[in-house]
């Protein structure tokens, strides 16, 4: 079945540091890939998505590129802020199952 | 535009008691999902509706869980009787169904259930 594997957290960074959160997947066919974010006390929000190989999703300074050859969708940001502290979830869907399959989440803590 | 609305936000019950959660999706969204999120994990699908039809309920524990989506809008998820292991956050999401598996799903704030 489908699965998503994320790096375990927490990830602790200083403000303005470079961020990478690794995500790899196993899925049938050609999945769509998503990053969702959950800020403290809030619901899940879509951060970015990519729907085909080599697509790059971007939003709020975050980027992720759909790499079919390595089945990866790593999240990156060049300079994190304290306000980026949250839990980040990598997820996928595909035409055979439109529900999201999520990874276990990675908690990011950014210190001033 | 209003987001996905869920109620209650928190619920504490004794084991073996019944409980129900309510969800109102974004207006015009045909697809509605219920997910369960255990502590420290990602959400997992319980059931998906297309309009009023349940089209993916393979992960719903049907011996104690039930759901309905009358008139293809609001939905209710029920647990009867609740067990200790049901303690989790229950999330409702909706999408417009226009782009298939590329559609963005919009999540509500969730209902945090604690079973004592």
mmCIF file with all atom_site columns, C-alpha atoms in Angstrom:
data_model
loop_
_atom_site.group_PDB
_atom_site.id
_atom_site.type_symbol
_atom_site.label_atom_id
_atom_site.label_alt_id
_atom_site.label_comp_id
_atom_site.label_asym_id
_atom_site.label_entity_id
_atom_site.label_seq_id
_atom_site.pdbx_PDB_ins_code
_atom_site.Cartn_x
_atom_site.Cartn_y
_atom_site.Cartn_z
_atom_site.occupancy
_atom_site.B_iso_or_equiv
_atom_site.pdbx_formal_charge
_atom_site.auth_seq_id
_atom_site.auth_comp_id
_atom_site.auth_asym_id
_atom_site.auth_atom_id
_atom_site.pdbx_PDB_model_num
ATOM 1   C CA . UNK A 1 1   ? 0.000   0.000  0.000   1.00 0.00 ? 1   UNK A CA 1
ATOM 2   C CA . UNK A 1 2   ? 0.874   3.678  -0.077  1.00 0.00 ? 2   UNK A CA 1
ATOM 3   C CA . UNK A 1 3   ? 3.219   5.079  2.554   1.00 0.00 ? 3   UNK A CA 1
ATOM 4   C CA . UNK A 1 4   ? 5.063   8.279  3.401   1.00 0.00 ? 4   UNK A CA 1
ATOM 5   C CA . UNK A 1 5   ? 8.227   8.421  5.480   1.00 0.00 ? 5   UNK A CA 1
ATOM 6   C CA . UNK A 1 6   ? 9.426   11.642 7.088   1.00 0.00 ? 6   UNK A CA 1
ATOM 7   C CA . UNK A 1 7   ? 12.490  12.424 9.109   1.00 0.00 ? 7   UNK A CA 1
ATOM 8   C CA . UNK A 1 8   ? 11.839  12.261 12.801  1.00 0.00 ? 8   UNK A CA 1
ATOM 9   C CA . UNK A 1 9   ? 11.809  15.397 14.874  1.00 0.00 ? 9   UNK A CA 1
ATOM 10  C CA . UNK A 1 10  ? 11.999  17.577 16.620  1.00 0.00 ? 10  UNK A CA 1
ATOM 11  C CA . UNK A 1 11  ? 14.179  19.662 14.370  1.00 0.00 ? 11  UNK A CA 1
ATOM 12  C CA . UNK A 1 12  ? 15.617  22.610 16.288  1.00 0.00 ? 12  UNK A CA 1
ATOM 13  C CA . UNK A 1 13  ? 17.126  25.522 14.370  1.00 0.00 ? 13  UNK A CA 1
ATOM 14  C CA . UNK A 1 14  ? 18.200  29.059 15.046  1.00 0.00 ? 14  UNK A CA 1
ATOM 15  C CA . UNK A 1 15  ? 16.432  31.888 13.271  1.00 0.00 ? 15  UNK A CA 1
ATOM 16  C CA . UNK A 1 16  ? 17.699  32.451 9.690   1.00 0.00 ? 16  UNK A CA 1
ATOM 17  C CA . UNK A 1 17  ? 19.086  28.910 9.429   1.00 0.00 ? 17  UNK A CA 1
ATOM 18  C CA . UNK A 1 18  ? 18.478  26.721 6.353   1.00 0.00 ? 18  UNK A CA 1
ATOM 19  C CA . UNK A 1 19  ? 15.766  24.094 6.698   1.00 0.00 ? 19  UNK A CA 1
ATOM 20  C CA . UNK A 1 20  ? 15.418  20.691 5.058   1.00 0.00 ? 20  UNK A CA 1
ATOM 21  C CA . UNK A 1 21  ? 12.771  18.157 6.079   1.00 0.00 ? 21  UNK A CA 1
ATOM 22  C CA . UNK A 1 22  ? 13.133  14.894 4.196   1.00 0.00 ? 22  UNK A CA 1
ATOM 23  C CA . UNK A 1 23  ? 10.137  13.043 2.788   1.00 0.00 ? 23  UNK A CA 1
ATOM 24  C CA . UNK A 1 24  ? 10.082  9.867  0.701   1.00 0.00 ? 24  UNK A CA 1
ATOM 25  C CA . UNK A 1 25  ? 7.083   7.926  -0.520  1.00 0.00 ? 25  UNK A CA 1
ATOM 26  C CA . UNK A 1 26  ? 5.865   4.592  -1.845  1.00 0.00 ? 26  UNK A CA 1
ATOM 27  C CA . UNK A 1 27  ? 2.788   4.650  -4.054  1.00 0.00 ? 27  UNK A CA 1
ATOM 28  C CA . UNK A 1 28  ? 1.194   3.073  -7.084  1.00 0.00 ? 28  UNK A CA 1
ATOM 29  C CA . UNK A 1 29  ? 0.884   5.100  -10.251 1.00 0.00 ? 29  UNK A CA 1
ATOM 30  C CA . UNK A 1 30  ? 1.629   8.807  -10.262 1.00 0.00 ? 30  UNK A CA 1
ATOM 31  C CA . UNK A 1 31  ? 0.716   10.378 -6.946  1.00 0.00 ? 31  UNK A CA 1
ATOM 32  C CA . UNK A 1 32  ? 0.169   14.033 -6.150  1.00 0.00 ? 32  UNK A CA 1
ATOM 33  C CA . UNK A 1 33  ? 2.356   15.234 -3.290  1.00 0.00 ? 33  UNK A CA 1
ATOM 34  C CA . UNK A 1 34  ? 1.559   17.731 -0.551  1.00 0.00 ? 34  UNK A CA 1
ATOM 35  C CA . UNK A 1 35  ? 3.066   19.447 2.455   1.00 0.00 ? 35  UNK A CA 1
ATOM 36  C CA . UNK A 1 36  ? 0.627   20.445 5.194   1.00 0.00 ? 36  UNK A CA 1
ATOM 37  C CA . UNK A 1 37  ? 1.500   22.509 8.266   1.00 0.00 ? 37  UNK A CA 1
ATOM 38  C CA . UNK A 1 38  ? -0.099  22.535 11.706  1.00 0.00 ? 38  UNK A CA 1
ATOM 39  C CA . UNK A 1 39  ? 0.684   25.619 13.770  1.00 0.00 ? 39  UNK A CA 1
ATOM 40  C CA . UNK A 1 40  ? 0.197   25.408 17.558  1.00 0.00 ? 40  UNK A CA 1
ATOM 41  C CA . UNK A 1 41  ? -3.501  25.417 18.402  1.00 0.00 ? 41  UNK A CA 1
ATOM 42  C CA . UNK A 1 42  ? -4.587  25.514 14.758  1.00 0.00 ? 42  UNK A CA 1
ATOM 43  C CA . UNK A 1 43  ? -5.849  23.067 12.149  1.00 0.00 ? 43  UNK A CA 1
ATOM 44  C CA . UNK A 1 44  ? -3.969  21.554 9.220   1.00 0.00 ? 44  UNK A CA 1
ATOM 45  C CA . UNK A 1 45  ? -3.270  23.969 6.383   1.00 0.00 ? 45  UNK A CA 1
ATOM 46  C CA . UNK A 1 46  ? -1.957  23.244 2.914   1.00 0.00 ? 46  UNK A CA 1
ATOM 47  C CA . UNK A 1 47  ? 1.544   24.681 2.548   1.00 0.00 ? 47  UNK A CA 1
ATOM 48  C CA . UNK A 1 48  ? 2.341   23.595 -1.020  1.00 0.00 ? 48  UNK A CA 1
ATOM 49  C CA . UNK A 1 49  ? 1.742   20.819 -3.521  1.00 0.00 ? 49  UNK A CA 1
ATOM 50  C CA . UNK A 1 50  ? 3.086   19.290 -6.733  1.00 0.00 ? 50  UNK A CA 1
ATOM 51  C CA . UNK A 1 51  ? 1.061   17.097 -9.040  1.00 0.00 ? 51  UNK A CA 1
ATOM 52  C CA . UNK A 1 52  ? 3.586   15.681 -11.503 1.00 0.00 ? 52  UNK A CA 1
ATOM 53  C CA . UNK A 1 53  ? 7.243   14.754 -11.728 1.00 0.00 ? 53  UNK A CA 1
ATOM 54  C CA . UNK A 1 54  ? 9.742   17.651 -11.642 1.00 0.00 ? 54  UNK A CA 1
ATOM 55  C CA . UNK A 1 55  ? 7.072   20.118 -10.523 1.00 0.00 ? 55  UNK A CA 1
ATOM 56  C CA . UNK A 1 56  ? 8.177   22.521 -7.806  1.00 0.00 ? 56  UNK A CA 1
ATOM 57  C CA . UNK A 1 57  ? 5.650   23.674 -5.240  1.00 0.00 ? 57  UNK A CA 1
ATOM 58  C CA . UNK A 1 58  ? 6.358   26.893 -3.352  1.00 0.00 ? 58  UNK A CA 1
ATOM 59  C CA . UNK A 1 59  ? 4.675   29.105 -0.768  1.00 0.00 ? 59  UNK A CA 1
ATOM 60  C CA . UNK A 1 60  ? 5.797   31.488 2.009   1.00 0.00 ? 60  UNK A CA 1
ATOM 61  C CA . UNK A 1 61  ? 9.457   30.886 1.146   1.00 0.00 ? 61  UNK A CA 1
ATOM 62  C CA . UNK A 1 62  ? 9.106   27.110 1.350   1.00 0.00 ? 62  UNK A CA 1
ATOM 63  C CA . UNK A 1 63  ? 9.845   24.922 -1.671  1.00 0.00 ? 63  UNK A CA 1
ATOM 64  C CA . UNK A 1 64  ? 9.654   21.229 -2.532  1.00 0.00 ? 64  UNK A CA 1
ATOM 65  C CA . UNK A 1 65  ? 10.402  19.437 -5.820  1.00 0.00 ? 65  UNK A CA 1
ATOM 66  C CA . UNK A 1 66  ? 8.646   16.248 -6.924  1.00 0.00 ? 66  UNK A CA 1
ATOM 67  C CA . UNK A 1 67  ? 11.485  13.794 -7.674  1.00 0.00 ? 67  UNK A CA 1
ATOM 68  C CA . UNK A 1 68  ? 10.106  10.628 -9.209  1.00 0.00 ? 68  UNK A CA 1
ATOM 69  C CA . UNK A 1 69  ? 13.511  8.982  -9.668  1.00 0.00 ? 69  UNK A CA 1
ATOM 70  C CA . UNK A 1 70  ? 14.202  9.143  -5.923  1.00 0.00 ? 70  UNK A CA 1
ATOM 71  C CA . UNK A 1 71  ? 10.514  9.079  -4.829  1.00 0.00 ? 71  UNK A CA 1
ATOM 72  C CA . UNK A 1 72  ? 11.145  12.154 -2.716  1.00 0.00 ? 72  UNK A CA 1
ATOM 73  C CA . UNK A 1 73  ? 9.519   15.499 -1.926  1.00 0.00 ? 73  UNK A CA 1
ATOM 74  C CA . UNK A 1 74  ? 11.881  17.228 0.492   1.00 0.00 ? 74  UNK A CA 1
ATOM 75  C CA . UNK A 1 75  ? 10.773  20.529 2.044   1.00 0.00 ? 75  UNK A CA 1
ATOM 76  C CA . UNK A 1 76  ? 13.278  23.406 2.103   1.00 0.00 ? 76  UNK A CA 1
ATOM 77  C CA . UNK A 1 77  ? 13.428  27.009 3.255   1.00 0.00 ? 77  UNK A CA 1
ATOM 78  C CA . UNK A 1 78  ? 16.435  29.252 3.001   1.00 0.00 ? 78  UNK A CA 1
ATOM 79  C CA . UNK A 1 79  ? 15.931  31.259 6.187   1.00 0.00 ? 79  UNK A CA 1
ATOM 80  C CA . UNK A 1 80  ? 13.509  30.125 8.894   1.00 0.00 ? 80  UNK A CA 1
ATOM 81  C CA . UNK A 1 81  ? 11.721  32.413 11.321  1.00 0.00 ? 81  UNK A CA 1
ATOM 82  C CA . UNK A 1 82  ? 10.387  31.810 14.815  1.00 0.00 ? 82  UNK A CA 1
ATOM 83  C CA . UNK A 1 83  ? 6.897   31.960 13.318  1.00 0.00 ? 83  UNK A CA 1
ATOM 84  C CA . UNK A 1 84  ? 7.694   28.841 11.231  1.00 0.00 ? 84  UNK A CA 1
ATOM 85  C CA . UNK A 1 85  ? 7.646   26.719 14.386  1.00 0.00 ? 85  UNK A CA 1
ATOM 86  C CA . UNK A 1 86  ? 5.000   24.070 13.706  1.00 0.00 ? 86  UNK A CA 1
ATOM 87  C CA . UNK A 1 87  ? 4.480   20.425 12.769  1.00 0.00 ? 87  UNK A CA 1
ATOM 88  C CA . UNK A 1 88  ? 4.965   19.671 9.075   1.00 0.00 ? 88  UNK A CA 1
ATOM 89  C CA . UNK A 1 89  ? 3.271   16.725 7.355   1.00 0.00 ? 89  UNK A CA 1
ATOM 90  C CA . UNK A 1 90  ? 4.166   15.236 3.994   1.00 0.00 ? 90  UNK A CA 1
ATOM 91  C CA . UNK A 1 91  ? 1.259   13.502 2.251   1.00 0.00 ? 91  UNK A CA 1
ATOM 92  C CA . UNK A 1 92  ? 0.140   11.982 -1.046  1.00 0.00 ? 92  UNK A CA 1
ATOM 93  C CA . UNK A 1 93  ? -2.947  11.075 -3.020  1.00 0.00 ? 93  UNK A CA 1
ATOM 94  C CA . UNK A 1 94  ? -3.372  9.228  -6.287  1.00 0.00 ? 94  UNK A CA 1
ATOM 95  C CA . UNK A 1 95  ? -6.168  8.616  -8.716  1.00 0.00 ? 95  UNK A CA 1
ATOM 96  C CA . UNK A 1 96  ? -6.998  5.256  -7.180  1.00 0.00 ? 96  UNK A CA 1
ATOM 97  C CA . UNK A 1 97  ? -7.396  6.670  -3.675  1.00 0.00 ? 97  UNK A CA 1
ATOM 98  C CA . UNK A 1 98  ? -8.107  10.346 -3.280  1.00 0.00 ? 98  UNK A CA 1
ATOM 99  C CA . UNK A 1 99  ? -7.798  10.378 0.485   1.00 0.00 ? 99  UNK A CA 1
ATOM 100 C CA . UNK A 1 100 ? -4.503  11.711 1.797   1.00 0.00 ? 100 UNK A CA 1
ATOM 101 C CA . UNK A 1 101 ? -1.875  9.305  3.097   1.00 0.00 ? 101 UNK A CA 1
ATOM 102 C CA . UNK A 1 102 ? 0.201   11.213 5.644   1.00 0.00 ? 102 UNK A CA 1
ATOM 103 C CA . UNK A 1 103 ? 3.631   10.801 7.123   1.00 0.00 ? 103 UNK A CA 1
ATOM 104 C CA . UNK A 1 104 ? 3.977   10.936 10.888  1.00 0.00 ? 104 UNK A CA 1
ATOM 105 C CA . UNK A 1 105 ? 4.909   14.619 10.941  1.00 0.00 ? 105 UNK A CA 1
ATOM 106 C CA . UNK A 1 106 ? 8.081   16.531 11.807  1.00 0.00 ? 106 UNK A CA 1
ATOM 107 C CA . UNK A 1 107 ? 8.065   19.127 14.561  1.00 0.00 ? 107 UNK A CA 1
ATOM 108 C CA . UNK A 1 108 ? 10.153  22.220 13.809  1.00 0.00 ? 108 UNK A CA 1
ATOM 109 C CA . UNK A 1 109 ? 11.287  24.502 16.613  1.00 0.00 ? 109 UNK A CA 1
ATOM 110 C CA . UNK A 1 110 ? 12.962  27.769 15.638  1.00 0.00 ? 110 UNK A CA 1
ATOM 111 C CA . UNK A 1 111 ? 14.794  29.625 18.363  1.00 0.00 ? 111 UNK A CA 1
ATOM 112 C CA . UNK A 1 112 ? 15.444  33.384 18.296  1.00 0.00 ? 112 UNK A CA 1
ATOM 113 C CA . UNK B 2 1   ? -15.405 32.259 2.635   1.00 0.00 ? 1   UNK B CA 1
ATOM 114 C CA . UNK B 2 2   ? -16.091 30.249 5.773   1.00 0.00 ? 2   UNK B CA 1
ATOM 115 C CA . UNK B 2 3   ? -13.869 27.278 6.438   1.00 0.00 ? 3   UNK B CA 1
ATOM 116 C CA . UNK B 2 4   ? -14.764 23.778 7.551   1.00 0.00 ? 4   UNK B CA 1
ATOM 117 C CA . UNK B 2 5   ? -16.675 23.935 10.819  1.00 0.00 ? 5   UNK B CA 1
ATOM 118 C CA . UNK B 2 6   ? -16.578 21.182 13.412  1.00 0.00 ? 6   UNK B CA 1
ATOM 119 C CA . UNK B 2 7   ? -18.210 20.771 16.779  1.00 0.00 ? 7   UNK B CA 1
ATOM 120 C CA . UNK B 2 8   ? -17.636 20.188 19.558  1.00 0.00 ? 8   UNK B CA 1
ATOM 121 C CA . UNK B 2 9   ? -13.968 21.162 19.790  1.00 0.00 ? 9   UNK B CA 1
ATOM 122 C CA . UNK B 2 10  ? -13.386 19.015 22.860  1.00 0.00 ? 10  UNK B CA 1
ATOM 123 C CA . UNK B 2 11  ? -15.250 16.060 24.322  1.00 0.00 ? 11  UNK B CA 1
ATOM 124 C CA . UNK B 2 12  ? -14.530 13.979 27.414  1.00 0.00 ? 12  UNK B CA 1
ATOM 125 C CA . UNK B 2 13  ? -16.582 10.837 28.011  1.00 0.00 ? 13  UNK B CA 1
ATOM 126 C CA . UNK B 2 14  ? -16.482 7.633  30.004  1.00 0.00 ? 14  UNK B CA 1
ATOM 127 C CA . UNK B 2 15  ? -15.740 4.427  28.120  1.00 0.00 ? 15  UNK B CA 1
ATOM 128 C CA . UNK B 2 16  ? -18.779 2.595  26.760  1.00 0.00 ? 16  UNK B CA 1
ATOM 129 C CA . UNK B 2 17  ? -20.641 5.900  26.315  1.00 0.00 ? 17  UNK B CA 1
ATOM 130 C CA . UNK B 2 18  ? -21.752 7.104  22.870  1.00 0.00 ? 18  UNK B CA 1
ATOM 131 C CA . UNK B 2 19  ? -20.351 10.241 21.235  1.00 0.00 ? 19  UNK B CA 1
ATOM 132 C CA . UNK B 2 20  ? -21.077 12.161 18.043  1.00 0.00 ? 20  UNK B CA 1
ATOM 133 C CA . UNK B 2 21  ? -19.118 14.691 16.030  1.00 0.00 ? 21  UNK B CA 1
ATOM 134 C CA . UNK B 2 22  ? -20.554 17.158 13.530  1.00 0.00 ? 22  UNK B CA 1
ATOM 135 C CA . UNK B 2 23  ? -18.983 18.704 10.441  1.00 0.00 ? 23  UNK B CA 1
ATOM 136 C CA . UNK B 2 24  ? -20.120 21.429 8.057   1.00 0.00 ? 24  UNK B CA 1
ATOM 137 C CA . UNK B 2 25  ? -17.894 21.548 4.947   1.00 0.00 ? 25  UNK B CA 1
ATOM 138 C CA . UNK B 2 26  ? -17.017 24.531 2.795   1.00 0.00 ? 26  UNK B CA 1
ATOM 139 C CA . UNK B 2 27  ? -20.006 25.562 0.713   1.00 0.00 ? 27  UNK B CA 1
ATOM 140 C CA . UNK B 2 28  ? -20.053 23.818 -2.653  1.00 0.00 ? 28  UNK B CA 1
ATOM 141 C CA . UNK B 2 29  ? -17.559 21.110 -1.721  1.00 0.00 ? 29  UNK B CA 1
ATOM 142 C CA . UNK B 2 30  ? -18.911 17.736 -2.838  1.00 0.00 ? 30  UNK B CA 1
ATOM 143 C CA . UNK B 2 31  ? -16.275 15.583 -1.186  1.00 0.00 ? 31  UNK B CA 1
ATOM 144 C CA . UNK B 2 32  ? -16.097 15.191 2.572   1.00 0.00 ? 32  UNK B CA 1
ATOM 145 C CA . UNK B 2 33  ? -13.543 13.228 4.576   1.00 0.00 ? 33  UNK B CA 1
ATOM 146 C CA . UNK B 2 34  ? -13.305 12.089 8.177   1.00 0.00 ? 34  UNK B CA 1
ATOM 147 C CA . UNK B 2 35  ? -9.798  11.402 9.482   1.00 0.00 ? 35  UNK B CA 1
ATOM 148 C CA . UNK B 2 36  ? -8.530  10.285 12.876  1.00 0.00 ? 36  UNK B CA 1
ATOM 149 C CA . UNK B 2 37  ? -5.240  11.610 14.219  1.00 0.00 ? 37  UNK B CA 1
ATOM 150 C CA . UNK B 2 38  ? -3.609  9.779  17.095  1.00 0.00 ? 38  UNK B CA 1
ATOM 151 C CA . UNK B 2 39  ? -1.096  11.615 19.263  1.00 0.00 ? 39  UNK B CA 1
ATOM 152 C CA . UNK B 2 40  ? 2.200   12.094 17.454  1.00 0.00 ? 40  UNK B CA 1
ATOM 153 C CA . UNK B 2 41  ? 0.920   10.595 14.194  1.00 0.00 ? 41  UNK B CA 1
ATOM 154 C CA . UNK B 2 42  ? -0.422  11.814 10.892  1.00 0.00 ? 42  UNK B CA 1
ATOM 155 C CA . UNK B 2 43  ? -4.160  11.674 10.201  1.00 0.00 ? 43  UNK B CA 1
ATOM 156 C CA . UNK B 2 44  ? -5.634  8.460  8.804   1.00 0.00 ? 44  UNK B CA 1
ATOM 157 C CA . UNK B 2 45  ? -8.779  8.234  6.719   1.00 0.00 ? 45  UNK B CA 1
ATOM 158 C CA . UNK B 2 46  ? -11.927 6.811  8.279   1.00 0.00 ? 46  UNK B CA 1
ATOM 159 C CA . UNK B 2 47  ? -14.425 7.533  5.515   1.00 0.00 ? 47  UNK B CA 1
ATOM 160 C CA . UNK B 2 48  ? -14.843 9.580  2.327   1.00 0.00 ? 48  UNK B CA 1
ATOM 161 C CA . UNK B 2 49  ? -18.131 10.842 0.899   1.00 0.00 ? 49  UNK B CA 1
ATOM 162 C CA . UNK B 2 50  ? -18.914 11.970 -2.618  1.00 0.00 ? 50  UNK B CA 1
ATOM 163 C CA . UNK B 2 51  ? -22.097 13.969 -2.105  1.00 0.00 ? 51  UNK B CA 1
ATOM 164 C CA . UNK B 2 52  ? -24.210 11.704 0.121   1.00 0.00 ? 52  UNK B CA 1
ATOM 165 C CA . UNK B 2 53  ? -22.554 8.431  -0.925  1.00 0.00 ? 53  UNK B CA 1
ATOM 166 C CA . UNK B 2 54  ? -19.824 6.809  1.163   1.00 0.00 ? 54  UNK B CA 1
ATOM 167 C CA . UNK B 2 55  ? -17.254 5.735  -1.457  1.00 0.00 ? 55  UNK B CA 1
ATOM 168 C CA . UNK B 2 56  ? -14.296 4.755  0.755   1.00 0.00 ? 56  UNK B CA 1
ATOM 169 C CA . UNK B 2 57  ? -15.072 3.380  4.207   1.00 0.00 ? 57  UNK B CA 1
ATOM 170 C CA . UNK B 2 58  ? -12.619 0.492  4.285   1.00 0.00 ? 58  UNK B CA 1
ATOM 171 C CA . UNK B 2 59  ? -10.824 1.907  7.353   1.00 0.00 ? 59  UNK B CA 1
ATOM 172 C CA . UNK B 2 60  ? -13.972 2.614  9.377   1.00 0.00 ? 60  UNK B CA 1
ATOM 173 C CA . UNK B 2 61  ? -14.413 0.198  12.322  1.00 0.00 ? 61  UNK B CA 1
ATOM 174 C CA . UNK B 2 62  ? -17.990 -0.616 11.485  1.00 0.00 ? 62  UNK B CA 1
ATOM 175 C CA . UNK B 2 63  ? -18.732 -2.503 14.671  1.00 0.00 ? 63  UNK B CA 1
ATOM 176 C CA . UNK B 2 64  ? -18.737 0.743  16.650  1.00 0.00 ? 64  UNK B CA 1
ATOM 177 C CA . UNK B 2 65  ? -18.373 3.629  14.209  1.00 0.00 ? 65  UNK B CA 1
ATOM 178 C CA . UNK B 2 66  ? -21.052 5.000  11.917  1.00 0.00 ? 66  UNK B CA 1
ATOM 179 C CA . UNK B 2 67  ? -21.321 8.071  9.735   1.00 0.00 ? 67  UNK B CA 1
ATOM 180 C CA . UNK B 2 68  ? -23.896 9.809  7.648   1.00 0.00 ? 68  UNK B CA 1
ATOM 181 C CA . UNK B 2 69  ? -24.068 12.733 5.275   1.00 0.00 ? 69  UNK B CA 1
ATOM 182 C CA . UNK B 2 70  ? -27.700 13.535 4.723   1.00 0.00 ? 70  UNK B CA 1
ATOM 183 C CA . UNK B 2 71  ? -28.469 15.795 1.750   1.00 0.00 ? 71  UNK B CA 1
ATOM 184 C CA . UNK B 2 72  ? -24.804 15.763 0.789   1.00 0.00 ? 72  UNK B CA 1
ATOM 185 C CA . UNK B 2 73  ? -23.805 18.672 3.036   1.00 0.00 ? 73  UNK B CA 1
ATOM 186 C CA . UNK B 2 74  ? -23.323 18.289 6.805   1.00 0.00 ? 74  UNK B CA 1
ATOM 187 C CA . UNK B 2 75  ? -21.971 15.058 8.209   1.00 0.00 ? 75  UNK B CA 1
ATOM 188 C CA . UNK B 2 76  ? -22.066 13.283 11.558  1.00 0.00 ? 76  UNK B CA 1
ATOM 189 C CA . UNK B 2 77  ? -19.608 10.677 12.825  1.00 0.00 ? 77  UNK B CA 1
ATOM 190 C CA . UNK B 2 78  ? -20.728 8.526  15.749  1.00 0.00 ? 78  UNK B CA 1
ATOM 191 C CA . UNK B 2 79  ? -18.956 6.108  18.063  1.00 0.00 ? 79  UNK B CA 1
ATOM 192 C CA . UNK B 2 80  ? -21.005 3.689  20.161  1.00 0.00 ? 80  UNK B CA 1
ATOM 193 C CA . UNK B 2 81  ? -19.719 2.453  22.504  1.00 0.00 ? 81  UNK B CA 1
ATOM 194 C CA . UNK B 2 82  ? -16.463 4.369  22.898  1.00 0.00 ? 82  UNK B CA 1
ATOM 195 C CA . UNK B 2 83  ? -13.299 2.577  23.979  1.00 0.00 ? 83  UNK B CA 1
ATOM 196 C CA . UNK B 2 84  ? -10.140 3.938  25.585  1.00 0.00 ? 84  UNK B CA 1
ATOM 197 C CA . UNK B 2 85  ? -8.264  3.526  22.306  1.00 0.00 ? 85  UNK B CA 1
ATOM 198 C CA . UNK B 2 86  ? -10.649 5.909  20.562  1.00 0.00 ? 86  UNK B CA 1
ATOM 199 C CA . UNK B 2 87  ? -9.016  8.881  22.261  1.00 0.00 ? 87  UNK B CA 1
ATOM 200 C CA . UNK B 2 88  ? -7.732  10.981 19.358  1.00 0.00 ? 88  UNK B CA 1
ATOM 201 C CA . UNK B 2 89  ? -8.434  14.094 17.305  1.00 0.00 ? 89  UNK B CA 1
ATOM 202 C CA . UNK B 2 90  ? -11.183 13.608 14.720  1.00 0.00 ? 90  UNK B CA 1
ATOM 203 C CA . UNK B 2 91  ? -10.698 15.785 11.672  1.00 0.00 ? 91  UNK B CA 1
ATOM 204 C CA . UNK B 2 92  ? -13.156 16.680 8.961   1.00 0.00 ? 92  UNK B CA 1
ATOM 205 C CA . UNK B 2 93  ? -11.961 17.897 5.563   1.00 0.00 ? 93  UNK B CA 1
ATOM 206 C CA . UNK B 2 94  ? -13.651 18.869 2.310   1.00 0.00 ? 94  UNK B CA 1
ATOM 207 C CA . UNK B 2 95  ? -12.651 19.409 -1.306  1.00 0.00 ? 95  UNK B CA 1
ATOM 208 C CA . UNK B 2 96  ? -14.312 20.554 -4.486  1.00 0.00 ? 96  UNK B CA 1
ATOM 209 C CA . UNK B 2 97  ? -13.779 17.359 -6.523  1.00 0.00 ? 97  UNK B CA 1
ATOM 210 C CA . UNK B 2 98  ? -12.983 19.274 -9.676  1.00 0.00 ? 98  UNK B CA 1
ATOM 211 C CA . UNK B 2 99  ? -9.414  18.056 -10.160 1.00 0.00 ? 99  UNK B CA 1
ATOM 212 C CA . UNK B 2 100 ? -9.504  14.509 -8.880  1.00 0.00 ? 100 UNK B CA 1
ATOM 213 C CA . UNK B 2 101 ? -6.523  13.554 -6.778  1.00 0.00 ? 101 UNK B CA 1
ATOM 214 C CA . UNK B 2 102 ? -4.911  16.987 -7.250  1.00 0.00 ? 102 UNK B CA 1
ATOM 215 C CA . UNK B 2 103 ? -7.665  18.739 -5.276  1.00 0.00 ? 103 UNK B CA 1
ATOM 216 C CA . UNK B 2 104 ? -6.677  20.564 -2.133  1.00 0.00 ? 104 UNK B CA 1
ATOM 217 C CA . UNK B 2 105 ? -8.367  19.269 0.986   1.00 0.00 ? 105 UNK B CA 1
ATOM 218 C CA . UNK B 2 106 ? -9.365  21.903 3.544   1.00 0.00 ? 106 UNK B CA 1
ATOM 219 C CA . UNK B 2 107 ? -9.379  20.799 7.161   1.00 0.00 ? 107 UNK B CA 1
ATOM 220 C CA . UNK B 2 108 ? -11.482 21.843 10.101  1.00 0.00 ? 108 UNK B CA 1
ATOM 221 C CA . UNK B 2 109 ? -9.999  22.469 13.565  1.00 0.00 ? 109 UNK B CA 1
ATOM 222 C CA . UNK B 2 110 ? -10.861 18.960 14.752  1.00 0.00 ? 110 UNK B CA 1
ATOM 223 C CA . UNK B 2 111 ? -12.606 17.477 17.777  1.00 0.00 ? 111 UNK B CA 1
ATOM 224 C CA . UNK B 2 112 ? -10.310 16.243 20.522  1.00 0.00 ? 112 UNK B CA 1
ATOM 225 C CA . UNK B 2 113 ? -11.897 13.180 22.134  1.00 0.00 ? 113 UNK B CA 1
ATOM 226 C CA . UNK B 2 114 ? -10.746 11.863 25.495  1.00 0.00 ? 114 UNK B CA 1
ATOM 227 C CA . UNK B 2 115 ? -12.187 8.555  26.678  1.00 0.00 ? 115 UNK B CA 1
ATOM 228 C CA . UNK B 2 116 ? -11.718 7.863  30.400  1.00 0.00 ? 116 UNK B CA 1
#
